[in-house]
CSV table of C-alpha atoms in Angstrom, one decimal:
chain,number,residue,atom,x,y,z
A,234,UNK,CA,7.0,-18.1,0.2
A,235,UNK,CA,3.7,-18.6,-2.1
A,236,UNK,CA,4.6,-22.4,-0.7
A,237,UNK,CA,4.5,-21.9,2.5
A,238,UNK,CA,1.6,-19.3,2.7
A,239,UNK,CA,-0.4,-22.4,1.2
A,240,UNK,CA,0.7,-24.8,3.9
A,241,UNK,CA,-0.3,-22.4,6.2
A,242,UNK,CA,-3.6,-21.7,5.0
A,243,UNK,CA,-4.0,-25.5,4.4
A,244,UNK,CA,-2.9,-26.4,8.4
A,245,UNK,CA,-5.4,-23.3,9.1
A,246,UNK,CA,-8.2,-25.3,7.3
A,247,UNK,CA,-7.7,-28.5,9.2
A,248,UNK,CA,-7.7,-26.6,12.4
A,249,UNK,CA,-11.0,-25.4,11.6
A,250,UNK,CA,-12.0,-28.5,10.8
A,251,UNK,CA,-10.7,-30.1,13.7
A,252,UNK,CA,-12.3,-27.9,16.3
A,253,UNK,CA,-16.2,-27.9,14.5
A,254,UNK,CA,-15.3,-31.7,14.7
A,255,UNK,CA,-14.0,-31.8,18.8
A,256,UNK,CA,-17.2,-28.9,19.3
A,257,UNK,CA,-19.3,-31.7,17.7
A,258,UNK,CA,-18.3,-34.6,20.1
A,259,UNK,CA,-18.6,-32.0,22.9
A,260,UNK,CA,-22.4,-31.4,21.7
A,261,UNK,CA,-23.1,-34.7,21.2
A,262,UNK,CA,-27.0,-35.4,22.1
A,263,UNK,CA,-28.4,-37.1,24.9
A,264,UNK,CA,-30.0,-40.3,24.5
A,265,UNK,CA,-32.8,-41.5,26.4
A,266,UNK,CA,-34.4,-45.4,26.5
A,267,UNK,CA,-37.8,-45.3,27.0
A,268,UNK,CA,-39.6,-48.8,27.3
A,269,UNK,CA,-43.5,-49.2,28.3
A,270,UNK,CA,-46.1,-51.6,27.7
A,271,UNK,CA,-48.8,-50.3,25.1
A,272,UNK,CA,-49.9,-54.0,24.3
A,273,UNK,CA,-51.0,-57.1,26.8
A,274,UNK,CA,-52.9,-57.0,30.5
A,275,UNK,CA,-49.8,-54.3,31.4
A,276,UNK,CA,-51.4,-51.6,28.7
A,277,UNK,CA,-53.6,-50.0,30.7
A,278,UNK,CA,-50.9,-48.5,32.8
A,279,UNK,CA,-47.9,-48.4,30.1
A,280,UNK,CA,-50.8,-46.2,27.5
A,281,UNK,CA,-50.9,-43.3,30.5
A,282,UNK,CA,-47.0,-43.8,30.8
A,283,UNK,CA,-46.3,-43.2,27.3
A,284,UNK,CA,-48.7,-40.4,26.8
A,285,UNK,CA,-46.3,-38.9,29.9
A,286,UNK,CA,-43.8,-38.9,28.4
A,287,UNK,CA,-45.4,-36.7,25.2
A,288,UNK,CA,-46.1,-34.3,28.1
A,289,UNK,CA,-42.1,-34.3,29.2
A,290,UNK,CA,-40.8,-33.8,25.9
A,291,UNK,CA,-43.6,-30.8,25.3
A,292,UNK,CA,-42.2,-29.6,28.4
A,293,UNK,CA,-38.3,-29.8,28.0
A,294,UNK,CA,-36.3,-31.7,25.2
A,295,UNK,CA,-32.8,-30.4,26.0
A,296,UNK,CA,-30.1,-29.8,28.5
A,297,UNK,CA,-27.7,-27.7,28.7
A,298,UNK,CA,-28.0,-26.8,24.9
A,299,UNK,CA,-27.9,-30.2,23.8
A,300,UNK,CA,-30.9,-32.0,22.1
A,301,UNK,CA,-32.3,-35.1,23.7
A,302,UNK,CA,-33.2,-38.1,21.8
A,303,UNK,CA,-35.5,-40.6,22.5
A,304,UNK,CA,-35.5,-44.1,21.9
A,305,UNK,CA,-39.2,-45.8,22.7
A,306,UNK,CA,-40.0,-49.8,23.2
A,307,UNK,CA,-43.6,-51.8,23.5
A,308,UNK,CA,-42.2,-54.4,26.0
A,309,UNK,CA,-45.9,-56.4,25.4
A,310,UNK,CA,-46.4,-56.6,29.3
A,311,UNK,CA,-43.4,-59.6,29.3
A,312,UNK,CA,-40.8,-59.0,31.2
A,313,UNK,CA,-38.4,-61.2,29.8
A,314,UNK,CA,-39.2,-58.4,26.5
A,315,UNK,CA,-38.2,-55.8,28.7
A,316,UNK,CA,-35.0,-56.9,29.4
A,317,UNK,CA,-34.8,-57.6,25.7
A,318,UNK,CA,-35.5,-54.3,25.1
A,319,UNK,CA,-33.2,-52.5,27.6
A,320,UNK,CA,-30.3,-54.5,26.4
A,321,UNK,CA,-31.2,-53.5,23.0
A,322,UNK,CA,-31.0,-49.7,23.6
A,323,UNK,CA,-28.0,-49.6,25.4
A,324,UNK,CA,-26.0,-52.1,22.8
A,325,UNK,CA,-27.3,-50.8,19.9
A,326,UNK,CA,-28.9,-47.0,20.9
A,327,UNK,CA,-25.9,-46.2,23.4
A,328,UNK,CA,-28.7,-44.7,25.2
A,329,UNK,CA,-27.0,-43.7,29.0
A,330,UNK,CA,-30.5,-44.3,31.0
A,331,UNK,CA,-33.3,-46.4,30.9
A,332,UNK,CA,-37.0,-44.8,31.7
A,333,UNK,CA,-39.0,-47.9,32.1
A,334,UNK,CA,-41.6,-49.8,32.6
A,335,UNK,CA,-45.2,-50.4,33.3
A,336,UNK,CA,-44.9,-53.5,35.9
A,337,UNK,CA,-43.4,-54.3,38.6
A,338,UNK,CA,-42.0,-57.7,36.9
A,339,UNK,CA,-40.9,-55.9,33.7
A,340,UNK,CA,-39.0,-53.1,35.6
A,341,UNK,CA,-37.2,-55.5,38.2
A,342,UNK,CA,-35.9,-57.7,35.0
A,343,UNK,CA,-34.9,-54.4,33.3
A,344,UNK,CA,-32.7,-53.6,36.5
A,345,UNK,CA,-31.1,-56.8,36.1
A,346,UNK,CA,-29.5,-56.1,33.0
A,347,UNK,CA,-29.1,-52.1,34.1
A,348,UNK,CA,-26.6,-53.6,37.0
A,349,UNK,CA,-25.0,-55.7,34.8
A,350,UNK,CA,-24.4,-52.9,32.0
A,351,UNK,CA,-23.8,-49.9,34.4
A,352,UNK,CA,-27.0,-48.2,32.9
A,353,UNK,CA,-28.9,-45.7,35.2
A,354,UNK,CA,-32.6,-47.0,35.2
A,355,UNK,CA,-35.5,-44.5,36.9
A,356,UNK,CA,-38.3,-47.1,37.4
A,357,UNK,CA,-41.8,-45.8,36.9
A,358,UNK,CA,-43.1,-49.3,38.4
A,359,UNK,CA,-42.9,-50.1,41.8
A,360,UNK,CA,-39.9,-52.1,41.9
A,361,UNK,CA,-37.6,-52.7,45.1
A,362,UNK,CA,-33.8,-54.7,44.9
A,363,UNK,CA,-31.8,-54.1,48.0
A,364,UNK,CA,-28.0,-53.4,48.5
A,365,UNK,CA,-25.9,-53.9,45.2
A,366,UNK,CA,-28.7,-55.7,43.2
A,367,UNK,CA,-30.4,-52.4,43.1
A,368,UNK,CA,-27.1,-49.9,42.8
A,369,UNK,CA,-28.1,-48.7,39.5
A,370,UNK,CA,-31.5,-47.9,40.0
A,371,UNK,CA,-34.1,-45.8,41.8
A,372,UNK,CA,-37.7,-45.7,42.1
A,373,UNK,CA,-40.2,-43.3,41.4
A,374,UNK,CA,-43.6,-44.5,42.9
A,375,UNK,CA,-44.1,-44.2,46.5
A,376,UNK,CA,-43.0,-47.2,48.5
A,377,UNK,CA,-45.8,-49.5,49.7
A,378,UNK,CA,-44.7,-49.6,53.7
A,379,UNK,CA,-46.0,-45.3,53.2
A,380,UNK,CA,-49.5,-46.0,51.4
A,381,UNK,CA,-50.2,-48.9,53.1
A,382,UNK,CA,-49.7,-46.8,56.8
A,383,UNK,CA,-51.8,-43.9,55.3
A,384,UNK,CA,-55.1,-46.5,54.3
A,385,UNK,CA,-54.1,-48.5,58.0
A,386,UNK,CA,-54.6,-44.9,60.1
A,387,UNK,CA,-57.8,-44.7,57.6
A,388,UNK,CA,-59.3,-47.4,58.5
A,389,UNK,CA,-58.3,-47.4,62.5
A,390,UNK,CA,-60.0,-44.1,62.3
A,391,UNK,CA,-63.2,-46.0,60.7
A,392,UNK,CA,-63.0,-49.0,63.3
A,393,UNK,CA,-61.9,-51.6,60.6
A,394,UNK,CA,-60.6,-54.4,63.2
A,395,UNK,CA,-61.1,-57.4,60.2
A,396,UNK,CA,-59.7,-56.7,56.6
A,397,UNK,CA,-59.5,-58.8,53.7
A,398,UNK,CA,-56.4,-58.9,51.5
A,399,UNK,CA,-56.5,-60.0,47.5
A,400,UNK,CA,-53.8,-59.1,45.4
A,401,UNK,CA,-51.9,-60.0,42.5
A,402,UNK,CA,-49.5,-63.2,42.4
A,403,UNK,CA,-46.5,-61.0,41.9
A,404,UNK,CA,-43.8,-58.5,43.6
A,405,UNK,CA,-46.3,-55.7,43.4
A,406,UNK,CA,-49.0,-57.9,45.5
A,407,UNK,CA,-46.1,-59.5,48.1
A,408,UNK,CA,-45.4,-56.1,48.2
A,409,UNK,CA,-48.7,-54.6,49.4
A,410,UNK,CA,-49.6,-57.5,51.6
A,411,UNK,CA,-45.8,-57.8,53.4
A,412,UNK,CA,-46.5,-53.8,53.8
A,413,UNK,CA,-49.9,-54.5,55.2
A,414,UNK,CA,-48.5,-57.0,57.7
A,415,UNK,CA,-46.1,-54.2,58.9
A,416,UNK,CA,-49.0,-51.7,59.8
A,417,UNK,CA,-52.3,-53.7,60.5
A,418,UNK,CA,-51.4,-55.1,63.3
A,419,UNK,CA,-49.8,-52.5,65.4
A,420,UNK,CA,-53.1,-50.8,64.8
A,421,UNK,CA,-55.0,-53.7,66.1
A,422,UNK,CA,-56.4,-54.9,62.8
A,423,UNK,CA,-56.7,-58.8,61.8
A,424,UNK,CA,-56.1,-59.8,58.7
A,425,UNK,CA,-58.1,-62.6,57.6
A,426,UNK,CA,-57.3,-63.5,53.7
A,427,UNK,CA,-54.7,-63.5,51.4
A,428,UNK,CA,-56.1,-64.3,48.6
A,429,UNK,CA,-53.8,-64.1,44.8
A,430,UNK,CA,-54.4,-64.1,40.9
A,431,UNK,CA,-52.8,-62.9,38.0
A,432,UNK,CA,-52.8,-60.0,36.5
A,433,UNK,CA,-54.6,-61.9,32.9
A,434,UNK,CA,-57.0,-63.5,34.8
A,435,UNK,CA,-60.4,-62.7,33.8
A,436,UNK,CA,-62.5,-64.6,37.2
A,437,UNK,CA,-61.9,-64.0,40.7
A,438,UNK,CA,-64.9,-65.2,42.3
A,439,UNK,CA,-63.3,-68.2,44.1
A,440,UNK,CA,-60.8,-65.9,45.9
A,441,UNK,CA,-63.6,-63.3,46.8
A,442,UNK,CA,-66.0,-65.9,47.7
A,443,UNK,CA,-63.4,-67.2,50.6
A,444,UNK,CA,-63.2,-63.4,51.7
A,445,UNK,CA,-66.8,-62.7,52.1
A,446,UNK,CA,-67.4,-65.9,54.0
A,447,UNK,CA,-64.9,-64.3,56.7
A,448,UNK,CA,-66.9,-61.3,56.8
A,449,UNK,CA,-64.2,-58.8,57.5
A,450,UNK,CA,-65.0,-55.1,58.1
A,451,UNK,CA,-62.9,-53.8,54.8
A,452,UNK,CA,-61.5,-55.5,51.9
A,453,UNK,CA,-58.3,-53.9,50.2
A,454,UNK,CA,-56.4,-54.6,46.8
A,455,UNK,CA,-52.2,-55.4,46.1
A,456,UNK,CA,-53.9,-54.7,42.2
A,457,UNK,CA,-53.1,-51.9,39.5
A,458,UNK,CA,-55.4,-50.8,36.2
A,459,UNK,CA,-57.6,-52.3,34.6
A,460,UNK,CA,-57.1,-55.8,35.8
A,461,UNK,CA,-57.3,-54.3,39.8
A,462,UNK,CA,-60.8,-54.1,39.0
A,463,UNK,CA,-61.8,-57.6,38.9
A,464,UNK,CA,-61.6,-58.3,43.0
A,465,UNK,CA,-64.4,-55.0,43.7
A,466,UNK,CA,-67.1,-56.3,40.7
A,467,UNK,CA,-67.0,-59.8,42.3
A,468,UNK,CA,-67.4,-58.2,46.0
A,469,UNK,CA,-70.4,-56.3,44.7
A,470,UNK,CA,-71.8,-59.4,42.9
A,471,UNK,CA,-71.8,-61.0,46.2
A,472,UNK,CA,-73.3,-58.3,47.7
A,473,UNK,CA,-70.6,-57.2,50.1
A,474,UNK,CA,-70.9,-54.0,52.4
A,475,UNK,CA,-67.5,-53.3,53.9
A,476,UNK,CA,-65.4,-50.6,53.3
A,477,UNK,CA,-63.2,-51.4,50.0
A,478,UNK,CA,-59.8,-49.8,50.2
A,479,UNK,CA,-57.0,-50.0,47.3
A,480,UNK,CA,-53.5,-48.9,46.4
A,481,UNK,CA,-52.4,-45.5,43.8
A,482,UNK,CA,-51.4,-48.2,41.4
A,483,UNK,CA,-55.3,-48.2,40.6
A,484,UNK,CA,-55.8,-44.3,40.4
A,485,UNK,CA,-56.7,-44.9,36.2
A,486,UNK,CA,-59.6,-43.8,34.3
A,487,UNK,CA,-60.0,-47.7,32.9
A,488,UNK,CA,-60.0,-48.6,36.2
A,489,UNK,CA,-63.3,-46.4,37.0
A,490,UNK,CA,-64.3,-47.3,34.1
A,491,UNK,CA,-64.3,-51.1,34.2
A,492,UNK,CA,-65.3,-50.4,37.6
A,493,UNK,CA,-68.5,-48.3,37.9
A,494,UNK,CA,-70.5,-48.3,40.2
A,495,UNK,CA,-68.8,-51.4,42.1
A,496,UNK,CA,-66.1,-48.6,43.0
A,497,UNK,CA,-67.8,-46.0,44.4
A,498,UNK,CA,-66.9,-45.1,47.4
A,499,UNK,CA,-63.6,-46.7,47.2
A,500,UNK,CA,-60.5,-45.1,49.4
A,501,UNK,CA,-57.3,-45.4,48.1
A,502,UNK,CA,-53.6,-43.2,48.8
A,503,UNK,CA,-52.4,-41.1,45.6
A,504,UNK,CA,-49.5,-38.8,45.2
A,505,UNK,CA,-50.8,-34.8,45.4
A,506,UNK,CA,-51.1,-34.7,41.5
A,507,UNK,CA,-54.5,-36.1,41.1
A,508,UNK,CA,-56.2,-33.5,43.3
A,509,UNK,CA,-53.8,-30.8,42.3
A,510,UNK,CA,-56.2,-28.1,42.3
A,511,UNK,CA,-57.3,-28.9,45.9
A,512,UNK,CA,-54.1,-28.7,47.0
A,513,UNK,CA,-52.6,-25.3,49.3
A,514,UNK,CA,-51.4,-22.5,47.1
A,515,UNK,CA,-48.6,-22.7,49.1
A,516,UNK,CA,-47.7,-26.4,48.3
A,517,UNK,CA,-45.2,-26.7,45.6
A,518,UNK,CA,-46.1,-29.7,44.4
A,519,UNK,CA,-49.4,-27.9,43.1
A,520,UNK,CA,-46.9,-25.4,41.2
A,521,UNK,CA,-45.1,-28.3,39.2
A,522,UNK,CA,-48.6,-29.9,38.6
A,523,UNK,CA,-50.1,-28.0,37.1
A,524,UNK,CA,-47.2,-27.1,34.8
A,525,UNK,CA,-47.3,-30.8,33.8
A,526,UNK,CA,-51.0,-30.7,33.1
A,527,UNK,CA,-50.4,-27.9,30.7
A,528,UNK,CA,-47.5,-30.0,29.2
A,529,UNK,CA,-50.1,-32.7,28.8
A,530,UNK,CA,-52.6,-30.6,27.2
A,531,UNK,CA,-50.5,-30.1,24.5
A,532,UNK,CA,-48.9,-33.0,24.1
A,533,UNK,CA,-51.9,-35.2,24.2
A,534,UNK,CA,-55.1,-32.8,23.4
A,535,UNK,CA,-56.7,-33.8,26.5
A,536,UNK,CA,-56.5,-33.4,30.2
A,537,UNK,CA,-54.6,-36.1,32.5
A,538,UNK,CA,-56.8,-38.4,34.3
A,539,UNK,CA,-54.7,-40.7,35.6
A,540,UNK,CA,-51.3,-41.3,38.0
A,541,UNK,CA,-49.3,-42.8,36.0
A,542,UNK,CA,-48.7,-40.5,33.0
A,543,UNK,CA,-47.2,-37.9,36.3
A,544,UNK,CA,-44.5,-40.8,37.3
A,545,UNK,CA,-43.2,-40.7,33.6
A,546,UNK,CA,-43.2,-36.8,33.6
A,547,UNK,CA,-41.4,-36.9,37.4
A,548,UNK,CA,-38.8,-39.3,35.6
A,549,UNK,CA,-38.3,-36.7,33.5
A,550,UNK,CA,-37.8,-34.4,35.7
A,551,UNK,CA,-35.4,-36.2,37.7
A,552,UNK,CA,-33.3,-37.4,34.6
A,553,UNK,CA,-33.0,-33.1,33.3
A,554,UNK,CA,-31.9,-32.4,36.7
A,555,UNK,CA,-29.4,-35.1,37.5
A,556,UNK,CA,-28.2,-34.9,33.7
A,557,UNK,CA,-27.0,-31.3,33.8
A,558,UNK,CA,-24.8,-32.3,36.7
A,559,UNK,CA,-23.4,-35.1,35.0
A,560,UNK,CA,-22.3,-33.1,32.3
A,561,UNK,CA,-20.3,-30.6,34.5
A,562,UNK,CA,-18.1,-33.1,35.3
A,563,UNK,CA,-17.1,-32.8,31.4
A,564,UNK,CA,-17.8,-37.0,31.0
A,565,UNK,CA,-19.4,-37.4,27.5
A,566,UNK,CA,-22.7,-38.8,26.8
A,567,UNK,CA,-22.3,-42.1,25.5
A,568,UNK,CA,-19.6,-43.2,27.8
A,569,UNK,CA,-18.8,-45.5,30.7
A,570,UNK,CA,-17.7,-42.1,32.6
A,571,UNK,CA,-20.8,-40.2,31.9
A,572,UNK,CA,-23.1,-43.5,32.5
A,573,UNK,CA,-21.3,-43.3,36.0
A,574,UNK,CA,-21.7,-39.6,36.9
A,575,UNK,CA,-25.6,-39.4,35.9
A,576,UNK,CA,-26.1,-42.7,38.2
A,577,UNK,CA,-24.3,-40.5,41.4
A,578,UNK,CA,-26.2,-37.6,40.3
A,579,UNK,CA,-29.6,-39.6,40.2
A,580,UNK,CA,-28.6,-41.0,44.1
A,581,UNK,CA,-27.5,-37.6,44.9
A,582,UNK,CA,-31.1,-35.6,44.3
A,583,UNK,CA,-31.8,-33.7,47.0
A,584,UNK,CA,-35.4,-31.6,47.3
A,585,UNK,CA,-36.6,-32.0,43.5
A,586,UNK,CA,-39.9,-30.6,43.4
A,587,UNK,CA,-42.4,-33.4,41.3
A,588,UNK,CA,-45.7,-33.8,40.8
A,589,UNK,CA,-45.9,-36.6,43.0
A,590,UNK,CA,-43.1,-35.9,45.7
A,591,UNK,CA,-40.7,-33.7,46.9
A,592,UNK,CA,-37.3,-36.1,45.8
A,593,UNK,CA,-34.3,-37.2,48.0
A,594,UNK,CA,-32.8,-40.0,46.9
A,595,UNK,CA,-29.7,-41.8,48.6
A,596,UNK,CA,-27.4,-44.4,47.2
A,597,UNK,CA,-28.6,-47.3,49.4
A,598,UNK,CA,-32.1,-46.1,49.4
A,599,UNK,CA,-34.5,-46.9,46.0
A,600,UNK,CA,-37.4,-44.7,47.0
A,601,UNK,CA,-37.1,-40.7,47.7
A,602,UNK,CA,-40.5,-40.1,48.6
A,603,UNK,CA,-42.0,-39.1,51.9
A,604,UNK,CA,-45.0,-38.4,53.8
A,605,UNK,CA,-45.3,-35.0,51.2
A,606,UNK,CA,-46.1,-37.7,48.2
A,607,UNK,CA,-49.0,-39.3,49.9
A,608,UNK,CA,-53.0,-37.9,50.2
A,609,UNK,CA,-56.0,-40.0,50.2
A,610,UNK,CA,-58.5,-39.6,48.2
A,611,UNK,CA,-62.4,-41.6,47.8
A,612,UNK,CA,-63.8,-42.3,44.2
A,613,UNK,CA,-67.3,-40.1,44.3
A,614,UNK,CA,-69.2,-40.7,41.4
A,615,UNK,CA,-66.4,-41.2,38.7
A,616,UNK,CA,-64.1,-38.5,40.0
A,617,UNK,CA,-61.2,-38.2,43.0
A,618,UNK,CA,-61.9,-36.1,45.8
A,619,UNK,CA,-59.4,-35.5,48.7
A,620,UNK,CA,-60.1,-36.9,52.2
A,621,UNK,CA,-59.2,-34.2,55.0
């Protein structure tokens, strides 16, 4: 008897164990792969992104009970690094998404090896792949085609007929100008230039010397950061007078900085969370702003000034909403299954309130912004201020 009590309270023992261990594995944390540039001519965006991402983890670090951990790369502004990078985390973290990263190039090249890997990646750069290339992936700043249209009704309103285009020699400037070509001309504007350089460039003056001799009415940018600041110094140099017009890749406080006063006056299209406090009371985008500008109070000791620290918080957002779906299908992080169930819960989004947009995201459709995520706003001396 005194035998058999003993096996019993031994087989009681090992159940014990055995369900702390399977309550364990059920509880297993999250893992999140973070990757942004804080070094190289990408910096000035991937700083902001990072200090984002402080704000999300300020405002939320769990779901559903379980701890999320973080796993954060410097990608250098090289893309071929970011792909480095992503492969990295999801080899050797086991992370089940990819937030990432500061460029257009470097986010494209991470969603190369996100396809091939079956990773979820929520790109904070504008980045487009169509049809299967782009399966595993969405995008979180506005598309192009929607703040290009809002600058072209801008300007047909200010009878611009001529513009000049410069932009960077890369996806994000073929992606301004081929979005430009869409709307200028059905609004009866001509555009006269396309003019390129990249992003480490430190001269433009050839390019901008070819666009004032056209004379057009306006000038606008296919730039971001710091570097977008280059073409509006060497238009004032020259003395040009047109209206100057840019994208919300350039909404950065090195930008206006670098900038000055060859800036002023510049109009450009920005997601509602720069001018959050102009916003309606009713709009609920203001709401969720100006939670995440408390978030990145505390996080960072400072108020935002920027757009790009919002996309990173907006990923965030996106990834705590899509992840507490995936788990009620009962596939575990760190797994094929749950890799599977987050990516149809990220494509699946319907109405997530951000701090840019309002988010609906389809499975053969990258962007899920609309006309709600766009406002434009004019640089008056150093600060934003929304246009009516």
């Amino acid at each position: 008897m005194k035998v058999l009590n003993r096996f019993r309270a031994i087989a009681g023992i090992a159940a014990a164990f055995g369900a702390l261990s399977a309550a364990g594995a059920w509880a297993a944390d999250l893992k999140v792969g973070f990757i942004t540039s804080l070094s190289g001519p990408v910096s000035s965006l991937g700083i902001p992104y990072e200090k984002g991402m402080k704000a999300a983890l300020a405002y939320k670090a769990d779901v559903g009970g379980r701890k999320i951990q973080l796993v954060q790369l410097d990608d250098a502004s090289d893309p071929s690094t970011a792909a480095r990078n992503a492969r990295k985390m999801i080899d050797e973290d086991k992370v089940d998404v990819i937030i990432g990263t500061a460029g257009s190039p470097g986010a494209l090249a991470i969603a190369g090896v996100a396809r091939e890997t079956k990773t979820p990646l929520i790109s904070i750069a504008n980045a487009n792949l169509p049809g299967e290339e782009g399966a595993w992936m969405v995008t979180l700043p506005q598309p192009a085609p929607l703040m290009v249209s809002a600058v072209v009704e801008r300007m047909k309103k200010s009878g611009v007929k001529t513009v000049g285009y410069i932009g960077f020699s890369d996806a994000w400037g073929d992606l301004v100008y081929d979005a430009l070509q869409k709307s200028a001309e059905p609004a009866g504007i001509k555009i006269v230039s396309n003019e390129r350089y990249a992003r480490a460039d430190s001269s433009v003056t050839g390019q901008v010397l070819k666009i004032v001799a056209l004379r057009p009415d306006a000038v606008i940018t296919g730039t971001s950061g710091t570097p977008g600041a280059l073409p509006y110094l060497a238009l004032a140099e020259r003395g040009y007078k047109g209206q100057i017009y840019g994208m919300h890749a350039l909404i950065n406080p090195d930008f206006v900085r670098v900038g000055g006063a060859s800036v002023e006056g510049l109009l450009a299209p920005t997601g509602p969370v720069i001018v959050a406090e102009q916003l309606p009371s009713e709009n609920p985008i203001r709401k969720v702003s100006m939670e995440f500008r408390a978030a990145y109070q505390k996080a960072n000791g400072a108020p935002p000034t920027d757009a790009f620290s919002a996309y990173t918080f907006d990923a965030w957002l996106l990834y705590l909403d899509a992840a507490q779906r995936a788990l009620a299908t009962k596939a575990e992080p760190g797994t094929p299954q749950f890799r599977l169930a987050l990516r149809d819960a990220i494509v699946s989004t319907k109405e997530l309130v951000g701090t840019h947009s309002v988010y609906n995201f389809k499975p053969t459709d990258r962007y899920g912004s609309d006309e709600r995520s766009r406002v434009v706003v004019k640089l008056e001396k150093g600060q934003w201020k929304l246009v009516p």
